[in-house]
Coordinates of C-alpha atoms and ligand atoms in Angstrom, one line a residue:
Chain A
M1 CA -84.6 -54.0 79.5
N2 CA -86.2 -51.3 81.5
I3 CA -85.1 -50.0 84.8
L4 CA -87.0 -48.8 87.8
V5 CA -85.2 -46.5 90.3
C6 CA -86.8 -46.1 93.7
I7 CA -85.9 -42.7 95.3
K8 CA -86.7 -41.0 98.5
Q9 CA -86.8 -37.3 99.4
V10 CA -85.0 -36.6 102.7
P11 CA -84.1 -33.5 104.7
D12 CA -80.7 -32.1 103.7
T13 CA -78.1 -33.1 106.4
E14 CA -77.3 -29.5 107.1
T15 CA -80.9 -28.7 107.8
K16 CA -81.8 -27.9 111.4
I17 CA -84.3 -30.4 112.7
K18 CA -86.9 -29.1 115.2
L19 CA -89.6 -31.1 116.9
G20 CA -93.2 -30.3 116.5
G21 CA -96.4 -32.1 117.6
T22 CA -95.7 -35.8 117.4
G23 CA -92.8 -35.8 115.1
I24 CA -90.4 -33.4 113.5
D25 CA -91.5 -29.9 112.3
T26 CA -91.3 -30.1 108.5
A27 CA -91.7 -26.4 108.1
G28 CA -88.4 -24.8 106.8
I29 CA -86.7 -28.1 106.0
K30 CA -84.6 -28.2 102.9
W31 CA -85.4 -31.4 101.0
I32 CA -83.1 -33.2 98.7
M33 CA -82.9 -36.5 96.9
N34 CA -81.4 -39.1 99.3
P35 CA -77.7 -39.1 98.4
Y36 CA -77.4 -42.8 97.9
D37 CA -80.4 -42.7 95.5
E38 CA -78.3 -40.4 93.3
F39 CA -75.9 -43.3 92.8
A40 CA -78.9 -45.5 91.8
V41 CA -80.2 -42.9 89.3
E42 CA -76.7 -42.4 87.8
E43 CA -76.3 -46.2 87.4
A44 CA -79.6 -46.4 85.5
L45 CA -78.6 -43.5 83.3
K46 CA -75.2 -45.2 82.6
L47 CA -77.0 -48.3 81.5
K48 CA -79.3 -46.3 79.3
A49 CA -76.3 -44.6 77.7
A50 CA -75.0 -48.0 76.8
K51 CA -78.4 -49.2 75.5
P52 CA -80.5 -46.2 74.4
E53 CA -83.7 -48.2 74.1
T54 CA -83.7 -48.6 77.9
Q55 CA -86.4 -46.7 79.6
V56 CA -85.6 -45.4 83.1
H57 CA -88.5 -44.9 85.4
V58 CA -88.2 -43.2 88.8
L59 CA -90.6 -43.8 91.5
T60 CA -91.1 -42.3 94.9
V61 CA -93.4 -42.8 97.9
G62 CA -94.2 -39.8 100.0
P63 CA -96.3 -36.6 100.5
K64 CA -97.0 -35.9 96.8
A65 CA -96.7 -32.1 97.0
R66 CA -93.0 -32.1 97.9
A67 CA -91.9 -35.6 96.9
V68 CA -92.3 -34.8 93.2
E69 CA -89.4 -32.5 93.5
A70 CA -87.1 -35.5 94.0
L71 CA -88.6 -37.0 90.8
R72 CA -88.0 -33.7 88.9
T73 CA -84.3 -33.9 89.9
A74 CA -84.0 -37.4 88.6
L75 CA -85.9 -36.5 85.4
A76 CA -83.6 -33.6 85.0
M77 CA -80.6 -35.9 85.3
G78 CA -82.1 -37.9 82.4
A79 CA -84.7 -40.4 83.7
D80 CA -87.5 -40.9 81.2
E81 CA -90.6 -41.0 83.3
G82 CA -91.7 -40.6 87.0
A83 CA -94.4 -41.8 89.3
V84 CA -95.3 -40.7 92.8
I85 CA -97.3 -42.7 95.2
D86 CA -99.0 -40.2 97.5
A87 CA -98.4 -41.3 101.1
P88 CA -98.2 -39.8 104.6
E89 CA -94.9 -38.9 106.1
T90 CA -95.4 -41.7 108.7
L91 CA -95.8 -44.6 106.4
D92 CA -93.5 -47.5 107.5
N93 CA -90.9 -49.3 105.4
Y94 CA -93.0 -52.5 105.0
N95 CA -95.8 -50.6 103.4
I96 CA -93.6 -48.3 101.4
A97 CA -91.9 -51.5 99.9
K98 CA -95.3 -53.1 99.4
A99 CA -96.5 -50.0 97.5
I100 CA -93.4 -50.0 95.3
A101 CA -93.6 -53.7 94.5
A102 CA -97.3 -53.3 93.5
A103 CA -96.6 -50.1 91.5
S104 CA -93.7 -51.7 89.7
K105 CA -96.0 -54.2 88.1
T106 CA -98.4 -51.5 86.8
L107 CA -95.7 -49.1 85.6
G108 CA -94.0 -51.6 83.2
E109 CA -91.8 -54.6 83.1
F110 CA -88.4 -54.0 84.8
G111 CA -85.3 -56.2 84.5
I112 CA -83.4 -54.1 87.0
L113 CA -84.7 -52.3 90.1
L114 CA -82.3 -49.9 91.7
S115 CA -82.3 -47.9 94.9
G116 CA -79.9 -46.4 97.4
K117 CA -78.6 -48.7 100.1
S118 CA -80.2 -46.6 102.8
A119 CA -82.1 -43.4 103.3
I120 CA -80.1 -40.9 105.4
D121 CA -83.2 -39.8 107.4
D122 CA -84.4 -43.1 108.9
N123 CA -81.2 -45.0 108.1
N124 CA -83.2 -48.3 108.0
F125 CA -81.4 -50.0 105.1
S126 CA -84.4 -52.0 104.3
V127 CA -86.8 -50.9 101.5
G128 CA -84.9 -52.4 98.6
Q129 CA -84.7 -55.9 100.2
M130 CA -88.4 -55.7 101.1
V131 CA -89.4 -54.8 97.6
A132 CA -87.4 -57.7 96.3
A133 CA -89.0 -60.0 98.9
F134 CA -92.5 -58.9 97.7
L135 CA -91.6 -59.4 94.1
D136 CA -89.8 -62.7 94.8
I137 CA -86.7 -61.6 93.0
P138 CA -83.1 -61.6 94.3
H139 CA -81.5 -58.6 95.9
V140 CA -77.9 -57.4 96.4
T141 CA -77.3 -54.5 98.7
S142 CA -74.6 -51.9 99.2
V143 CA -73.1 -52.4 95.7
S144 CA -70.0 -50.3 94.9
K145 CA -69.0 -51.8 91.6
A146 CA -71.1 -53.5 88.8
D147 CA -70.5 -55.2 85.5
Y148 CA -73.6 -56.1 83.5
T149 CA -74.4 -58.8 81.0
E150 CA -77.6 -59.5 79.1
K151 CA -79.0 -61.8 81.8
G152 CA -77.5 -60.4 85.0
A153 CA -74.7 -58.7 86.7
L154 CA -71.4 -59.2 88.6
L155 CA -71.5 -57.0 91.6
E156 CA -69.1 -56.0 94.3
R157 CA -70.2 -55.2 97.8
E158 CA -68.2 -54.1 100.8
I159 CA -68.6 -56.3 103.9
E160 CA -67.0 -56.1 107.3
G161 CA -63.3 -55.4 107.9
G162 CA -62.7 -54.0 104.4
A163 CA -63.5 -57.4 102.8
K164 CA -65.4 -57.6 99.6
E165 CA -67.9 -60.0 98.1
I166 CA -68.2 -60.6 94.4
I167 CA -71.8 -61.6 93.7
E168 CA -73.4 -62.9 90.5
V169 CA -77.1 -62.2 90.2
E170 CA -79.7 -63.0 87.5
F171 CA -82.3 -60.4 86.4
P172 CA -84.8 -59.3 87.4
A173 CA -83.1 -58.2 90.5
M174 CA -83.0 -55.4 93.0
I175 CA -79.6 -53.7 93.4
T176 CA -79.0 -51.1 96.1
A177 CA -76.3 -48.6 95.6
N178 CA -73.4 -47.6 97.8
K179 CA -70.9 -44.7 97.4
G180 CA -68.2 -45.6 94.9
L181 CA -70.6 -47.2 92.4
N182 CA -70.3 -44.1 90.1
T183 CA -70.2 -40.3 90.2
P184 CA -73.7 -38.9 89.9
R185 CA -74.1 -36.3 87.3
Y186 CA -75.6 -32.9 87.9
A187 CA -78.8 -32.0 86.2
S188 CA -77.9 -29.7 83.2
L189 CA -80.0 -26.7 82.3
P190 CA -81.4 -28.3 79.2
G191 CA -82.1 -31.4 81.3
I192 CA -84.1 -29.3 83.8
M193 CA -86.1 -27.7 80.9
K194 CA -86.8 -31.1 79.4
A195 CA -87.8 -32.5 82.8
K196 CA -90.6 -30.1 83.0
K197 CA -92.3 -31.8 80.0
K198 CA -91.8 -35.3 81.3
V199 CA -94.7 -37.3 82.6
I200 CA -95.1 -37.8 86.3
K201 CA -97.9 -40.4 87.1
E202 CA -99.7 -40.1 90.4
L203 CA -100.8 -43.2 92.2
A204 CA -102.7 -43.6 95.5
L205 CA -101.8 -46.1 98.2
T206 CA -105.1 -47.9 97.7
D207 CA -104.2 -48.4 94.0
C208 CA -101.2 -50.3 95.3
G209 CA -103.1 -52.5 97.8
V210 CA -101.7 -50.6 100.8
D211 CA -103.9 -49.9 103.8
V212 CA -102.4 -47.4 106.2
A213 CA -104.2 -49.2 109.0
N214 CA -101.7 -52.0 108.4
I215 CA -98.6 -50.0 109.6
K216 CA -96.2 -52.3 111.3
V217 CA -93.9 -49.7 113.0
K218 CA -94.8 -46.3 114.2
Y219 CA -92.5 -43.7 115.8
T220 CA -93.2 -42.0 119.1
N221 CA -91.3 -40.2 121.9
F222 CA -89.3 -37.9 119.6
E223 CA -86.5 -36.2 121.5
L224 CA -83.5 -34.1 120.7
P225 CA -80.4 -35.9 122.0
S226 CA -79.1 -34.5 125.2
D227 CA -76.1 -32.3 124.8
R228 CA -72.7 -33.8 125.6
P229 CA -71.1 -32.3 128.7
P230 CA -68.7 -29.5 127.7
V231 CA -65.3 -30.4 126.4
Q232 CA -62.5 -30.6 128.8
M233 CA -59.5 -28.9 127.1
I234 CA -56.1 -30.1 127.9
S235 CA -53.3 -27.5 127.9
G236 CA -49.6 -27.6 128.1
E237 CA -46.7 -28.8 126.0
P238 CA -47.4 -31.7 123.7
Q239 CA -45.7 -34.1 126.1
E240 CA -47.7 -32.8 129.0
Q241 CA -51.0 -32.9 127.0
A242 CA -50.4 -36.5 126.1
Q243 CA -49.6 -37.5 129.7
K244 CA -52.7 -35.7 131.0
L245 CA -54.9 -37.2 128.4
V246 CA -53.8 -40.8 128.9
Q247 CA -54.3 -40.3 132.7
L248 CA -57.8 -38.9 132.2
L249 CA -58.7 -41.8 129.8
R250 CA -57.6 -44.3 132.4
Q251 CA -58.7 -42.7 135.6
E252 CA -61.7 -40.5 134.8
A253 CA -63.2 -42.0 131.6
K254 CA -62.0 -45.5 132.3
V255 CA -61.9 -46.5 128.7
I256 CA -58.3 -47.7 128.5
Chain O
M1 CA -92.9 -63.3 127.7
A2 CA -91.8 -63.1 124.1
K3 CA -90.3 -65.8 121.9
I4 CA -87.1 -64.4 120.5
L5 CA -84.9 -65.7 117.8
V6 CA -81.4 -64.3 118.0
F7 CA -79.1 -64.3 115.0
I8 CA -75.7 -65.4 116.4
E9 CA -72.8 -64.7 114.1
S10 CA -69.3 -65.9 114.5
A11 CA -65.8 -65.0 113.3
N12 CA -62.6 -66.9 113.8
N13 CA -64.5 -69.7 115.5
K14 CA -65.9 -67.5 118.2
I15 CA -69.3 -65.9 118.8
K16 CA -69.0 -62.3 117.9
K17 CA -69.1 -59.9 120.8
S18 CA -71.8 -57.9 119.0
S19 CA -74.0 -61.0 118.9
L20 CA -73.4 -61.9 122.5
E21 CA -74.5 -58.4 123.5
L22 CA -77.9 -59.1 122.2
L23 CA -78.4 -61.8 124.9
S24 CA -78.3 -59.1 127.7
A25 CA -81.6 -57.7 126.3
T26 CA -83.4 -61.0 126.1
T27 CA -83.3 -62.4 129.6
G28 CA -86.7 -63.5 131.0
N29 CA -87.9 -64.5 127.5
E30 CA -87.9 -67.7 125.6
V31 CA -84.7 -67.4 123.6
A32 CA -83.6 -69.4 120.6
A33 CA -80.4 -68.8 118.6
I34 CA -79.8 -69.3 115.0
L35 CA -76.3 -70.0 113.8
I36 CA -75.3 -70.4 110.2
G37 CA -72.0 -71.3 108.6
D38 CA -69.4 -73.9 108.0
N39 CA -67.8 -75.5 111.0
V40 CA -70.0 -73.7 113.5
S41 CA -70.9 -76.7 115.7
T42 CA -68.2 -76.0 118.2
V43 CA -69.1 -72.3 118.2
A44 CA -72.6 -73.3 119.1
Q45 CA -71.4 -75.1 122.2
G46 CA -70.4 -71.6 123.5
L47 CA -74.1 -70.8 123.9
K48 CA -74.2 -73.2 126.8
N49 CA -72.7 -70.4 128.9
Y50 CA -75.6 -68.0 128.3
P51 CA -79.4 -67.9 128.9
V52 CA -80.4 -69.5 125.6
Q53 CA -82.9 -72.4 125.5
K54 CA -82.4 -73.6 122.0
A55 CA -80.0 -73.3 119.1
F56 CA -80.8 -74.0 115.5
V57 CA -77.4 -74.7 113.9
F58 CA -77.0 -74.8 110.1
N59 CA -73.7 -76.3 109.5
N60 CA -72.8 -76.7 105.8
A61 CA -69.8 -76.0 103.6
A62 CA -72.2 -74.1 101.3
L63 CA -72.9 -71.7 104.1
K64 CA -69.3 -70.6 104.6
D65 CA -69.9 -67.2 103.1
Y66 CA -73.1 -65.2 103.5
N67 CA -75.5 -65.7 100.6
S68 CA -78.9 -64.0 100.9
S69 CA -81.0 -66.9 99.4
Y70 CA -79.2 -69.6 101.4
Y71 CA -79.3 -67.7 104.7
F72 CA -83.0 -66.8 104.0
S73 CA -83.9 -70.4 103.7
C74 CA -82.2 -71.2 107.1
F75 CA -84.2 -68.4 108.7
E76 CA -87.4 -69.6 107.1
Q77 CA -86.8 -73.1 108.5
A78 CA -86.0 -71.9 112.0
I79 CA -88.9 -69.4 112.1
K80 CA -91.4 -72.0 111.0
K81 CA -90.2 -74.3 113.8
F82 CA -89.9 -71.7 116.5
S83 CA -92.6 -69.0 115.5
P84 CA -90.7 -66.1 117.2
D85 CA -92.4 -62.8 118.0
L86 CA -89.1 -61.1 117.6
V87 CA -86.0 -61.7 115.5
L88 CA -83.0 -59.9 117.0
A89 CA -79.7 -59.3 115.4
S90 CA -76.7 -57.0 115.5
G91 CA -76.5 -54.7 112.5
S92 CA -73.8 -56.6 110.6
M93 CA -73.6 -56.5 106.8
A94 CA -75.3 -59.9 106.6
A95 CA -78.1 -59.0 109.0
K96 CA -78.7 -55.7 107.3
D97 CA -78.9 -57.4 103.9
L98 CA -81.1 -60.3 105.0
L99 CA -83.4 -59.4 107.8
P100 CA -85.5 -56.8 105.9
R101 CA -86.3 -59.7 103.5
V102 CA -87.3 -61.9 106.5
A103 CA -89.5 -59.1 107.9
A104 CA -91.3 -58.7 104.6
K105 CA -91.8 -62.4 104.0
F106 CA -93.2 -63.0 107.5
D107 CA -95.4 -59.9 107.4
G108 CA -93.5 -57.9 109.9
G109 CA -91.9 -54.5 110.4
I110 CA -88.2 -53.8 111.0
A111 CA -86.2 -51.3 113.0
G112 CA -82.6 -51.1 112.0
D113 CA -79.6 -49.4 113.7
C114 CA -81.2 -49.4 117.2
V115 CA -79.5 -48.1 120.3
G116 CA -82.0 -49.2 122.9
L117 CA -84.4 -52.1 123.2
K118 CA -87.4 -52.7 125.6
I119 CA -89.3 -56.0 125.5
S120 CA -92.3 -56.3 127.8
G121 CA -94.5 -59.3 127.2
T122 CA -94.7 -59.5 123.4
K123 CA -94.5 -55.7 123.1
V124 CA -91.3 -54.4 121.5
E125 CA -90.0 -50.9 121.5
A126 CA -86.7 -49.9 120.0
R127 CA -84.9 -46.6 120.4
R128 CA -83.3 -45.3 117.2
P129 CA -81.4 -42.2 116.1
L130 CA -83.0 -40.5 113.1
Y131 CA -81.9 -37.6 110.9
S132 CA -78.2 -38.3 111.3
G133 CA -78.5 -38.5 115.0
K134 CA -80.2 -35.2 115.4
V135 CA -83.3 -36.8 116.8
L136 CA -84.0 -39.9 118.9
A137 CA -87.3 -41.7 118.6
T138 CA -88.9 -45.0 119.6
A139 CA -89.9 -47.5 116.9
E140 CA -93.0 -49.2 118.3
F141 CA -94.2 -52.3 116.6
T142 CA -98.0 -52.5 116.2
D143 CA -100.1 -55.6 116.4
A144 CA -100.2 -55.6 112.6
S145 CA -96.6 -56.7 112.7
K146 CA -96.7 -60.5 112.7
I147 CA -93.1 -60.7 113.3
K148 CA -90.9 -58.0 114.7
V149 CA -87.3 -57.5 113.5
V150 CA -84.8 -55.5 115.4
L151 CA -81.2 -54.8 114.5
M152 CA -79.0 -53.3 117.2
R153 CA -76.0 -51.1 116.7
P154 CA -73.0 -52.8 118.2
N155 CA -71.5 -51.6 121.5
Q156 CA -74.9 -50.4 122.9
L157 CA -75.8 -53.3 125.1
P158 CA -73.6 -54.7 127.9
Q159 CA -72.1 -58.2 127.7
P160 CA -74.5 -60.7 129.1
A161 CA -73.9 -62.5 132.4
E162 CA -72.4 -65.9 132.0
G163 CA -73.8 -69.0 133.6
A164 CA -74.5 -72.6 132.5
S165 CA -77.7 -73.0 130.6
N166 CA -79.3 -76.1 129.2
C167 CA -79.2 -74.9 125.7
E168 CA -80.6 -77.6 123.4
I169 CA -78.5 -77.6 120.3
T170 CA -80.0 -79.1 117.2
E171 CA -78.2 -79.5 113.9
E172 CA -80.6 -78.6 111.1
T173 CA -80.4 -80.0 107.7
F174 CA -79.7 -77.4 105.0
T175 CA -80.9 -78.1 101.5
A176 CA -79.6 -75.5 99.1
P177 CA -82.6 -73.8 97.4
A178 CA -82.6 -72.9 93.7
T179 CA -80.9 -69.5 93.6
K180 CA -80.5 -66.5 91.3
V181 CA -77.7 -65.0 93.5
R182 CA -74.4 -66.6 93.9
V183 CA -71.3 -65.5 95.8
K184 CA -68.4 -65.9 93.4
E185 CA -65.6 -64.8 95.7
V186 CA -64.9 -63.2 99.0
V187 CA -61.9 -60.9 98.8
K188 CA -60.6 -60.8 102.4
S189 CA -58.7 -57.8 103.6
S190 CA -55.4 -58.4 105.4
S191 CA -56.5 -56.6 108.5
A192 CA -57.2 -58.8 111.6
K193 CA -58.6 -55.8 113.4
P194 CA -62.3 -55.7 114.3
D195 CA -64.4 -53.8 111.8
L196 CA -65.0 -50.1 112.5
T197 CA -68.6 -50.8 113.2
E198 CA -67.7 -53.2 116.0
A199 CA -64.5 -51.7 117.3
G200 CA -64.2 -50.6 120.9
V201 CA -61.5 -48.1 120.2
I202 CA -61.0 -46.1 117.0
V203 CA -58.3 -43.7 115.9
S204 CA -59.4 -41.6 113.0
G205 CA -57.5 -39.2 110.8
G206 CA -58.7 -36.3 108.6
R207 CA -57.3 -33.9 106.1
G208 CA -55.2 -32.5 108.9
M209 CA -53.0 -35.5 108.5
K210 CA -51.8 -33.9 105.2
G211 CA -51.1 -37.1 103.3
P212 CA -51.5 -40.9 103.2
E213 CA -47.9 -41.4 104.4
H214 CA -48.8 -39.8 107.7
F215 CA -51.5 -42.4 108.5
K216 CA -48.6 -44.4 109.8
L217 CA -48.8 -42.2 112.9
L218 CA -52.4 -43.3 113.4
E219 CA -51.6 -46.9 112.7
D220 CA -48.8 -46.9 115.2
L221 CA -51.0 -45.5 117.9
A222 CA -53.8 -47.9 117.0
E223 CA -51.4 -50.8 117.2
T224 CA -50.4 -49.8 120.8
I225 CA -54.0 -49.5 122.1
G226 CA -55.7 -52.2 120.0
A227 CA -57.7 -49.8 117.9
T228 CA -59.1 -49.8 114.4
V229 CA -58.1 -46.9 112.1
G230 CA -60.9 -44.8 110.6
A231 CA -60.9 -41.7 108.4
S232 CA -63.0 -38.7 107.3
R233 CA -64.5 -38.5 103.9
A234 CA -62.1 -35.8 102.8
V235 CA -59.2 -38.2 103.0
V236 CA -61.2 -41.0 101.4
D237 CA -62.1 -38.7 98.5
A238 CA -58.5 -37.7 98.2
G239 CA -57.7 -41.3 97.7
W240 CA -55.4 -41.6 100.8
V241 CA -57.3 -44.5 102.3
P242 CA -60.1 -46.9 101.0
H243 CA -63.8 -46.1 101.5
A244 CA -64.1 -49.0 103.9
M245 CA -62.3 -46.8 106.5
Q246 CA -64.8 -43.8 106.2
V247 CA -66.7 -42.9 109.2
G248 CA -69.8 -40.8 108.8
Q249 CA -73.1 -40.4 107.1
T250 CA -71.9 -41.9 103.8
G251 CA -69.4 -44.1 105.6
K252 CA -69.8 -46.2 108.7
T253 CA -71.7 -45.5 111.8
V254 CA -69.5 -46.3 114.8
A255 CA -70.1 -46.3 118.5
P256 CA -66.8 -47.2 120.2
N257 CA -65.9 -46.6 123.8
L258 CA -63.2 -44.3 122.7
Y259 CA -62.9 -42.3 119.4
I260 CA -59.8 -40.3 118.8
A261 CA -60.1 -37.8 116.0
A262 CA -56.9 -36.3 114.7
G263 CA -57.0 -33.5 112.2
I264 CA -60.7 -33.8 111.6
S265 CA -62.8 -30.6 111.6
G266 CA -66.0 -32.3 112.8
A267 CA -68.4 -31.6 109.9
I268 CA -72.0 -32.6 110.7
Q269 CA -71.8 -35.6 108.2
H270 CA -68.7 -36.9 110.1
M271 CA -70.3 -36.5 113.5
A272 CA -73.4 -38.3 112.2
G273 CA -71.3 -41.4 112.1
M274 CA -69.4 -41.1 115.4
G275 CA -71.5 -38.8 117.6
S276 CA -72.6 -41.6 119.8
S277 CA -69.1 -42.7 120.8
K278 CA -68.8 -42.9 124.5
V279 CA -65.7 -40.8 124.8
I280 CA -64.4 -38.5 122.1
V281 CA -60.9 -37.1 122.0
A282 CA -60.2 -34.3 119.5
I283 CA -56.8 -33.3 118.4
N284 CA -56.9 -30.2 116.2
K285 CA -54.7 -27.2 115.5
D286 CA -57.8 -24.9 115.3
P287 CA -59.3 -24.1 118.7
E288 CA -62.5 -23.2 116.8
A289 CA -62.9 -26.5 115.1
P290 CA -66.5 -27.8 115.5
I291 CA -65.3 -31.2 116.7
F292 CA -64.5 -29.6 120.1
K293 CA -68.2 -29.1 120.6
K294 CA -68.8 -32.9 120.6
A295 CA -65.5 -33.9 122.2
T296 CA -65.1 -35.1 125.8
Y297 CA -61.4 -34.2 125.8
G298 CA -59.8 -31.7 123.5
I299 CA -56.2 -30.9 122.6
V300 CA -55.4 -27.9 120.6
G301 CA -52.2 -28.8 118.9
D302 CA -50.4 -30.4 116.0
A303 CA -51.3 -34.0 115.4
F304 CA -47.8 -34.7 114.1
E305 CA -46.4 -33.8 117.5
I306 CA -49.2 -35.2 119.7
L307 CA -49.8 -38.6 118.2
P308 CA -46.2 -39.9 118.8
K309 CA -46.3 -38.6 122.3
L310 CA -49.6 -40.2 122.9
K311 CA -48.3 -43.5 121.6
E312 CA -45.4 -43.2 124.0
E313 CA -47.6 -42.5 127.0
F314 CA -50.0 -45.3 126.2
S315 CA -47.1 -47.7 125.8
K316 CA -45.7 -46.8 129.2
L317 CA -49.1 -47.2 130.8
L318 CA -50.0 -50.5 129.1
S319 CA -46.6 -52.1 129.6
H320 CA -47.2 -52.4 133.4
Ligands
LIG401 C1 -73.7 -35.7 101.3 C2 -72.4 -35.6 102.0 C3 -72.0 -36.7 102.8 C4 -70.9 -36.7 103.5 N1 -70.5 -37.8 104.2 C5 -69.4 -37.7 105.0 C6 -69.0 -38.8 105.8 O1 -69.6 -39.9 105.8 N2 -67.8 -38.7 106.6 C7 -67.1 -37.6 106.6 O2 -66.1 -37.5 107.4 N3 -67.5 -36.5 105.9 C8 -68.6 -36.5 105.1 N4 -68.9 -35.5 104.3 C9 -67.9 -34.4 104.2 C10 -67.9 -33.4 105.3 O3 -68.8 -32.4 105.1 C11 -66.5 -32.8 105.5 O4 -66.1 -32.2 104.2 C12 -65.4 -33.7 105.9 O5 -65.8 -34.5 107.0 C13 -64.2 -32.9 106.2 O6 -63.1 -33.8 106.5 P1 -61.9 -33.4 107.4 O7 -62.4 -33.0 108.8 O8 -60.9 -34.5 107.4 O9 -61.3 -32.2 106.6 P2 -61.3 -30.6 106.9 O10 -62.7 -30.1 107.1 O11 -60.4 -30.0 105.8 O12 -60.6 -30.5 108.3 C14 -59.3 -30.7 108.5 C15 -59.0 -30.3 110.0 O13 -57.7 -30.6 110.3 C16 -57.1 -29.6 111.1 N5 -55.7 -29.7 111.0 C17 -54.9 -29.3 109.9 N6 -53.6 -29.6 110.2 C18 -53.5 -30.1 111.4 C19 -52.5 -30.7 112.2 N7 -51.2 -30.7 111.7 N8 -52.8 -31.1 113.4 C20 -54.1 -31.2 113.8 N9 -55.1 -30.7 113.1 C21 -54.8 -30.2 111.9 C22 -57.8 -28.3 110.6 O14 -57.8 -27.4 111.7 C23 -59.2 -28.8 110.3 O15 -60.1 -28.7 111.4 C24 -70.1 -35.5 103.5 C25 -70.5 -34.4 102.8 C26 -71.6 -34.4 102.1 C27 -72.1 -33.2 101.3

């Protein structure tokens, strides 16, 4: 059973974000593979290690010139083949998912589709489920533990208040990964060398039936959040500090 | 005027506060609620105190626990009957799991984790933090979006005004669809506290707490002020507390009225998860700790000394 892993390239969290034009200024940004997608790639590689005939494909949608780097990282970790769907920075999640769903049918036959639970840049928590909807297959999100059988998987996901759901799903299915699922490996040097020879297919949005005129959500009015007022330091002995703080929380901030 | 379908969720036979909040953003529109669960008929009656015109209630033992295919079929039924322009929900685990699927199936876009919402006519604009809160931007739905789906971050909207409404409550029939995804078990946690994502007050500890045994100090304080306990990733990775308690970029995004951070340095990934808290209190030994840049009130000191004193002071205050 072959596996498709959907990954996204995102700015590193430590990168300073500046505004430019009608969005963010992408010059000088350090790009990384979305951290949650690393869990998805690792999960696919774990399954491949258990069944070596498994082919692991990685797919990304984004500006081709830089987005291939995320694919190279996944290939260096051990994925077999990559594909990039060239798309503008501003493509919305509906159309990204639509493109992935269409591409997944031309790239092969996949029993398991994997992705991170959310991308840390737009934090939308949606592409995996939307891909599943377009393919009419079940999805399970935010999975932190998985046991696989021939036909499906038993998955654990965290829900509110520290509770957990144990879910049984039949393949083909889309699974989105949460922290805890595994520990992603680093790309080894031989891995990086091998990755250079691996195939990366290039697809256009039009090959995937996506028309950019059909964007459902566009982003406007970019703004840096206003600075919080400067901190009010509370001095004194611990007892005094505690007294003053409680007073301020009650009388000034009115939160207690 | 827009037609809005609001996902009303309940816990312990009550409408969740985070669901009620949504109703303060919908006034002046045609509002229908969708309620799904087991024994939710009495919960639905609670809607009669709010400006909601209609409620689709799916009441069935099979709907006790969230199941994506079952809940989807309820939404499908309600959407076909009501044809909403907008589906509005709080960003619960169920909503986050389900509503993207609803958006895709009904040819619409989605904006998750929103902190502001503007509805004028059928035009919908949602304000969202991007890039770990380093940027704010407006998600504007285009005309190509046949249905618009918005998930709000809890604690961003006020509670709605109460007042009798003529909410027409209809019990819908639920027929379980064939499904390839089944919930085998829900392992409940012992905590009766609200989830971090919905908590109004959070007391969080970091590596400065030195060991899991000292989290008792945080729990004691939390107990006194009705708070939920959170943690930084460093202590989760060290195995002191479960991942469910992690606040931050790879943990939970929280927005309480009060966030008390004890022994937390304030790394950018931590602040990404709590930076929009209304009031932040930082307790840290190091006056240079980055957390003080975000904090409203700062105490330079030893958490082991400050926390018990704080608990004492709060007890005094809250006992009269
Ligand atoms: C991809 C990625 C994702 C991440 N996601 C998250 C996330 O979701 N959440 C998160 O929190 N972090 C996250 N991190 C980790 C983050 O970068 C920090 O390492 C982490 O937040 C540090 O935790 P800490 O503040 O508890 O520990 P430290 O940085 O070690 O800070 C401990 C603090 O305690 C203070 N202290 C020590 N003793 C005392 C005392 N007795 N009284 C008072 N203060 C004391 C010290 O002065 C110090 O400031 C992520 C990192 C990466 C790379």
